[in-house]
Amino acid sequence: MKVTPSGQACGAEVTGIDLTLPLSSEQIEHIRIAWLKHHVLSFPDQAMDDDDLERFTRYFGAFGHDPFFDPIEGRQHIAAIRRDADETSPLFAENWHSDWSFQEHPPAGTCLLGITIPPVGGDTLFANQHAALDAMLPDMRARYEDLTAIHSAGLAYAPDGAYGEKDEGRSMAIRPDESARETQTHPLVRDHPETGRPGLFSCLGYIIGFEGVAQEEALPLLQRLYAWQSREEFIYRHKWQAGMLVMWDNRSVLHCATGGYDGHDRLLHRTTIAAYQA
Ligand code: SIN
């Protein structure tokens, strides 16, 4: 197995391994070590099907719980990230986020398998949130360090949210629900549960405020933070190929979809890896 770093703020390509075959505990450990080091791993040229995707996901934990999506037919834990060539609804996930950070135990990771990949556009961006924290000047870090963030899926998945009842013509099976308004708190700066390395967790969008901070103050704080978290120097731009599997660490990176492929289909199958239990 060969791990080649992207040369950007995170990300590495892994070759010399066939993910259509069961992996040995040694191979799984090598992948886990590389994942924790590089935060985003891509495995090109994998002829994986949905069984292979599920088996690979389970090497790294239980399946996470994916709310507000219907799974694909015949599977409980695979969602389709899909956009049809003629679709005109706003792009899905074209904003920085950490998957399902509004949950009590957000997923440790996400796996995404490229099935139909457009010839142009559709890159996924990843922003390294350890690097974003490390680069803060002391004054800025002191302002954010001890904040407790309030997370909610309401802006996206409530009936009046971005993917709510007014969102028409979308090919993805998104199911908005009132439960999206529920809130959950997490420290904004927290140690990675496996490496112990501190980082920023999640961002404006799923974070809707801070405990004990008035909204008039919280919103500019969140906007300033969002601009910082997504600075160019923290970003890895991932270019997809069909048959490529990517796994990322939601505890270390934010990610963001991009467009630029109007007139082309795009389809990927996604699973989440549940929170790590020590
Ligand atoms: C996602 O946020 O799960 C999707 C990312 C993408 O479509 O590039």
Short mmCIF file of C-alpha atoms and ligand atoms in Angstrom, two decimals:
data_model
loop_
_atom_site.label_atom_id
_atom_site.label_comp_id
_atom_site.label_asym_id
_atom_site.label_seq_id
_atom_site.Cartn_x
_atom_site.Cartn_y
_atom_site.Cartn_z
CA MET A 1 0.00 0.00 0.00
CA LYS A 2 1.40 3.39 -1.00
CA VAL A 3 0.24 6.68 0.59
CA THR A 4 1.04 9.81 -1.41
CA PRO A 5 0.28 13.14 0.34
CA SER A 6 -1.57 15.69 -1.78
CA GLY A 7 0.97 18.42 -1.01
CA GLN A 8 -1.96 20.61 0.07
CA ALA A 9 -3.26 21.28 3.60
CA CYS A 10 -4.51 17.71 4.00
CA GLY A 11 -5.38 14.70 1.87
CA ALA A 12 -3.45 11.74 0.50
CA GLU A 13 -3.96 9.19 -2.26
CA VAL A 14 -3.74 5.51 -1.40
CA THR A 15 -2.78 2.99 -4.07
CA GLY A 16 -1.69 -0.64 -4.09
CA ILE A 17 -4.76 -1.95 -2.29
CA ASP A 18 -7.91 -3.59 -3.64
CA LEU A 19 -10.98 -2.56 -1.65
CA THR A 20 -13.19 -5.12 -3.40
CA LEU A 21 -11.44 -7.77 -1.27
CA PRO A 22 -11.70 -8.25 2.50
CA LEU A 23 -8.83 -6.40 4.23
CA SER A 24 -6.50 -7.82 6.88
CA SER A 25 -6.33 -6.19 10.32
CA GLU A 26 -2.85 -4.96 9.37
CA GLN A 27 -4.16 -3.25 6.23
CA ILE A 28 -7.03 -1.68 8.18
CA GLU A 29 -4.59 -0.36 10.77
CA HIS A 30 -2.38 1.14 8.03
CA ILE A 31 -5.38 2.90 6.54
CA ARG A 32 -6.51 4.17 9.94
CA ILE A 33 -3.05 5.59 10.68
CA ALA A 34 -2.93 7.32 7.28
CA TRP A 35 -6.48 8.64 7.74
CA LEU A 36 -5.68 10.15 11.14
CA LYS A 37 -2.52 11.72 9.70
CA HIS A 38 -3.90 13.09 6.41
CA HIS A 39 -7.61 13.49 7.38
CA VAL A 40 -8.82 12.75 3.83
CA LEU A 41 -7.83 9.62 1.90
CA SER A 42 -8.69 8.85 -1.71
CA PHE A 43 -8.49 5.38 -3.23
CA PRO A 44 -8.59 5.59 -7.05
CA ASP A 45 -9.47 2.76 -9.46
CA GLN A 46 -11.60 0.69 -7.12
CA ALA A 47 -14.30 -1.41 -8.80
CA MET A 48 -16.37 -1.29 -5.62
CA ASP A 49 -20.07 -2.05 -5.36
CA ASP A 50 -22.39 -1.21 -2.46
CA ASP A 51 -21.43 -4.38 -0.55
CA ASP A 52 -17.77 -3.37 -0.77
CA LEU A 53 -18.61 0.17 0.36
CA GLU A 54 -20.49 -1.15 3.40
CA ARG A 55 -17.76 -3.63 4.29
CA PHE A 56 -15.06 -0.94 4.03
CA THR A 57 -17.07 1.48 6.20
CA ARG A 58 -17.54 -1.12 8.94
CA TYR A 59 -13.78 -1.64 9.28
CA PHE A 60 -13.66 1.81 10.89
CA GLY A 61 -16.71 1.75 13.15
CA ALA A 62 -20.46 1.19 13.21
CA PHE A 63 -22.64 2.89 10.60
CA GLY A 64 -23.63 6.43 11.60
CA HIS A 65 -27.25 7.53 11.69
CA ASP A 66 -28.14 9.62 8.62
CA PRO A 67 -31.21 11.75 9.29
CA PHE A 68 -33.16 13.72 6.63
CA PHE A 69 -32.08 11.41 3.77
CA ASP A 70 -33.83 8.30 2.48
CA PRO A 71 -31.28 5.56 1.86
CA ILE A 72 -30.99 4.07 -1.61
CA GLU A 73 -33.33 1.20 -2.38
CA GLY A 74 -32.41 -2.06 -0.67
CA ARG A 75 -29.86 -0.52 1.72
CA GLN A 76 -30.24 0.99 5.17
CA HIS A 77 -26.97 2.89 5.40
CA ILE A 78 -26.15 4.19 1.92
CA ALA A 79 -27.38 7.55 0.67
CA ALA A 80 -27.10 8.83 -2.89
CA ILE A 81 -25.43 12.20 -3.42
CA ARG A 82 -26.99 12.87 -6.76
CA ARG A 83 -27.53 15.67 -9.21
CA ASP A 84 -29.08 15.14 -12.60
CA ALA A 85 -27.84 16.84 -15.75
CA ASP A 86 -30.96 18.99 -16.11
CA GLU A 87 -31.36 19.85 -12.41
CA THR A 88 -31.70 23.53 -11.52
CA SER A 89 -32.15 23.43 -7.72
CA PRO A 90 -29.26 24.94 -5.71
CA LEU A 91 -26.29 22.60 -5.34
CA PHE A 92 -26.41 20.23 -2.38
CA ALA A 93 -23.81 20.90 0.36
CA GLU A 94 -22.20 23.87 -1.37
CA ASN A 95 -21.27 25.35 1.98
CA TRP A 96 -18.63 24.37 4.51
CA HIS A 97 -19.78 21.87 7.12
CA SER A 98 -18.86 18.83 9.19
CA ASP A 99 -21.40 16.06 8.59
CA TRP A 100 -24.28 15.96 11.07
CA SER A 101 -22.39 18.04 13.68
CA PHE A 102 -25.80 18.78 15.30
CA GLN A 103 -26.01 15.19 16.57
CA GLU A 104 -25.13 14.24 20.14
CA HIS A 105 -22.45 11.92 18.76
CA PRO A 106 -21.62 13.21 15.25
CA PRO A 107 -20.10 10.72 12.81
CA ALA A 108 -16.34 10.25 13.01
CA GLY A 109 -16.05 9.95 9.27
CA THR A 110 -17.75 9.79 5.92
CA CYS A 111 -17.07 7.52 2.94
CA LEU A 112 -18.06 8.64 -0.55
CA LEU A 113 -17.77 6.45 -3.64
CA GLY A 114 -17.70 8.11 -7.04
CA ILE A 115 -20.06 6.38 -9.49
CA THR A 116 -20.95 8.90 -12.20
CA ILE A 117 -18.44 11.73 -12.26
CA PRO A 118 -18.85 14.71 -14.61
CA PRO A 119 -16.00 15.50 -17.02
CA VAL A 120 -15.64 19.00 -15.52
CA GLY A 121 -16.31 20.53 -12.08
CA GLY A 122 -17.84 18.82 -9.05
CA ASP A 123 -14.65 18.90 -6.95
CA THR A 124 -15.04 18.55 -3.19
CA LEU A 125 -13.08 20.98 -1.01
CA PHE A 126 -11.72 20.03 2.41
CA ALA A 127 -10.43 22.52 5.02
CA ASN A 128 -8.03 21.30 7.72
CA GLN A 129 -9.39 22.53 11.06
CA HIS A 130 -6.30 21.62 13.08
CA ALA A 131 -4.29 23.90 10.80
CA ALA A 132 -6.97 26.61 11.05
CA LEU A 133 -6.72 26.56 14.85
CA ASP A 134 -2.92 26.37 14.91
CA ALA A 135 -2.64 29.42 12.65
CA MET A 136 -4.80 31.69 14.82
CA LEU A 137 -3.00 34.58 16.50
CA PRO A 138 -3.26 34.43 20.31
CA ASP A 139 -5.94 37.17 20.55
CA MET A 140 -8.19 35.43 18.06
CA ARG A 141 -7.64 32.04 19.60
CA ALA A 142 -8.41 33.40 23.09
CA ARG A 143 -11.75 34.78 21.80
CA TYR A 144 -12.85 31.41 20.41
CA GLU A 145 -11.05 28.89 22.60
CA ASP A 146 -13.59 28.38 25.37
CA LEU A 147 -16.84 28.84 23.46
CA THR A 148 -19.54 26.20 23.51
CA ALA A 149 -21.23 26.07 20.12
CA ILE A 150 -24.96 25.50 19.65
CA HIS A 151 -25.61 23.24 16.65
CA SER A 152 -28.84 22.69 14.75
CA ALA A 153 -29.89 21.34 11.35
CA GLY A 154 -32.82 23.77 11.19
CA LEU A 155 -31.43 26.15 8.56
CA ALA A 156 -30.96 23.22 6.19
CA TYR A 157 -33.48 20.49 6.97
CA ALA A 158 -36.43 22.09 8.80
CA PRO A 159 -39.59 22.38 6.62
CA ASP A 160 -38.73 26.07 6.02
CA GLY A 161 -34.99 25.37 5.62
CA ALA A 162 -32.82 25.39 2.50
CA TYR A 163 -33.81 21.79 1.64
CA GLY A 164 -37.34 22.21 3.00
CA GLU A 165 -40.76 22.34 1.41
CA LYS A 166 -39.90 25.11 -1.07
CA ASP A 167 -36.96 23.15 -2.44
CA GLU A 168 -38.33 21.73 -5.68
CA GLY A 169 -36.96 19.56 -8.45
CA ARG A 170 -34.19 17.94 -6.43
CA SER A 171 -33.17 14.42 -7.42
CA MET A 172 -31.69 13.61 -3.99
CA ALA A 173 -34.02 11.91 -1.50
CA ILE A 174 -33.89 14.65 1.16
CA ARG A 175 -36.65 14.48 3.77
CA PRO A 176 -37.01 17.70 5.80
CA ASP A 177 -38.48 17.39 9.27
CA GLU A 178 -39.43 19.51 12.31
CA SER A 179 -36.86 17.58 14.37
CA ALA A 180 -34.16 19.51 12.49
CA ARG A 181 -34.79 22.44 14.85
CA GLU A 182 -33.46 20.50 17.85
CA THR A 183 -30.18 21.80 19.26
CA GLN A 184 -27.06 20.16 20.60
CA THR A 185 -23.94 21.72 22.10
CA HIS A 186 -20.28 20.87 21.52
CA PRO A 187 -17.08 22.73 22.46
CA LEU A 188 -15.94 24.82 19.48
CA VAL A 189 -12.33 23.86 20.10
CA ARG A 190 -11.91 20.24 21.05
CA ASP A 191 -9.30 17.53 21.11
CA HIS A 192 -9.57 14.90 18.44
CA PRO A 193 -10.85 11.77 20.24
CA GLU A 194 -8.22 9.52 18.64
CA THR A 195 -5.14 11.72 18.16
CA GLY A 196 -5.72 14.24 20.95
CA ARG A 197 -4.83 17.09 18.56
CA PRO A 198 -6.97 20.20 19.13
CA GLY A 199 -9.02 21.60 16.28
CA LEU A 200 -12.06 23.70 15.43
CA PHE A 201 -15.23 21.65 15.17
CA SER A 202 -17.93 22.58 12.64
CA CYS A 203 -18.90 26.08 11.51
CA LEU A 204 -21.62 28.61 10.72
CA GLY A 205 -24.59 26.82 9.19
CA TYR A 206 -24.88 23.92 11.61
CA ILE A 207 -23.54 26.22 14.37
CA ILE A 208 -26.27 28.77 15.05
CA GLY A 209 -24.87 30.49 18.16
CA PHE A 210 -22.73 30.17 21.26
CA GLU A 211 -23.86 29.48 24.80
CA GLY A 212 -23.95 32.67 26.89
CA VAL A 213 -23.26 34.94 23.88
CA ALA A 214 -26.00 37.26 22.57
CA GLN A 215 -26.97 36.57 18.94
CA GLU A 216 -25.90 40.11 17.88
CA GLU A 217 -22.39 39.20 18.99
CA ALA A 218 -22.48 35.51 18.04
CA LEU A 219 -23.33 36.05 14.36
CA PRO A 220 -20.34 38.29 13.53
CA LEU A 221 -18.12 35.92 15.53
CA LEU A 222 -19.38 32.99 13.48
CA GLN A 223 -18.99 34.87 10.19
CA ARG A 224 -15.42 35.90 11.01
CA LEU A 225 -14.65 32.34 12.05
CA TYR A 226 -16.17 30.87 8.86
CA ALA A 227 -13.99 33.15 6.71
CA TRP A 228 -10.95 32.05 8.72
CA GLN A 229 -11.76 28.32 8.68
CA SER A 230 -12.05 28.29 4.90
CA ARG A 231 -8.91 30.26 4.01
CA GLU A 232 -7.05 29.00 0.95
CA GLU A 233 -4.03 27.78 2.95
CA PHE A 234 -6.16 25.26 4.88
CA ILE A 235 -7.79 23.76 1.78
CA TYR A 236 -7.32 20.57 -0.18
CA ARG A 237 -9.22 20.45 -3.49
CA HIS A 238 -10.28 16.93 -4.33
CA LYS A 239 -10.81 15.92 -7.95
CA TRP A 240 -13.04 12.92 -8.49
CA GLN A 241 -12.87 9.93 -10.79
CA ALA A 242 -15.47 7.20 -11.24
CA GLY A 243 -14.53 4.22 -9.07
CA MET A 244 -12.75 6.41 -6.52
CA LEU A 245 -13.50 6.04 -2.82
CA VAL A 246 -12.82 8.95 -0.46
CA MET A 247 -12.97 8.77 3.31
CA TRP A 248 -12.68 11.89 5.47
CA ASP A 249 -12.47 12.66 9.15
CA ASN A 250 -15.35 14.91 10.24
CA ARG A 251 -13.48 15.67 13.46
CA SER A 252 -10.56 17.24 11.57
CA VAL A 253 -11.93 18.79 8.39
CA LEU A 254 -14.81 20.79 7.01
CA HIS A 255 -15.92 20.00 3.48
CA CYS A 256 -17.85 21.76 0.74
CA ALA A 257 -19.28 20.65 -2.61
CA THR A 258 -18.63 22.71 -5.75
CA GLY A 259 -20.49 23.01 -9.03
CA GLY A 260 -19.36 23.75 -12.55
CA TYR A 261 -20.90 20.63 -14.13
CA ASP A 262 -24.29 21.82 -15.34
CA GLY A 263 -25.57 19.54 -18.07
CA HIS A 264 -23.82 16.48 -16.62
CA ASP A 265 -25.03 13.83 -14.15
CA ARG A 266 -23.14 13.35 -10.88
CA LEU A 267 -23.77 10.38 -8.57
CA LEU A 268 -21.87 9.18 -5.51
CA HIS A 269 -22.83 6.71 -2.78
CA ARG A 270 -22.24 7.78 0.79
CA THR A 271 -21.98 6.11 4.19
CA THR A 272 -21.08 7.58 7.56
CA ILE A 273 -18.85 6.05 10.24
CA ALA A 274 -20.31 6.43 13.74
CA ALA A 275 -18.50 8.29 16.51
CA TYR A 276 -15.48 6.49 17.90
CA GLN A 277 -16.21 4.73 21.19
CA ALA A 278 -13.08 4.34 23.35
C1 SIN B 1 -21.34 15.88 0.97
O1 SIN B 1 -21.22 16.92 1.61
O2 SIN B 1 -21.59 14.80 1.50
C2 SIN B 1 -21.23 15.89 -0.54
C3 SIN B 1 -19.97 16.48 -1.05
C4 SIN B 1 -19.97 16.57 -2.54
O3 SIN B 1 -21.01 16.33 -3.18
O4 SIN B 1 -18.94 16.90 -3.12
#
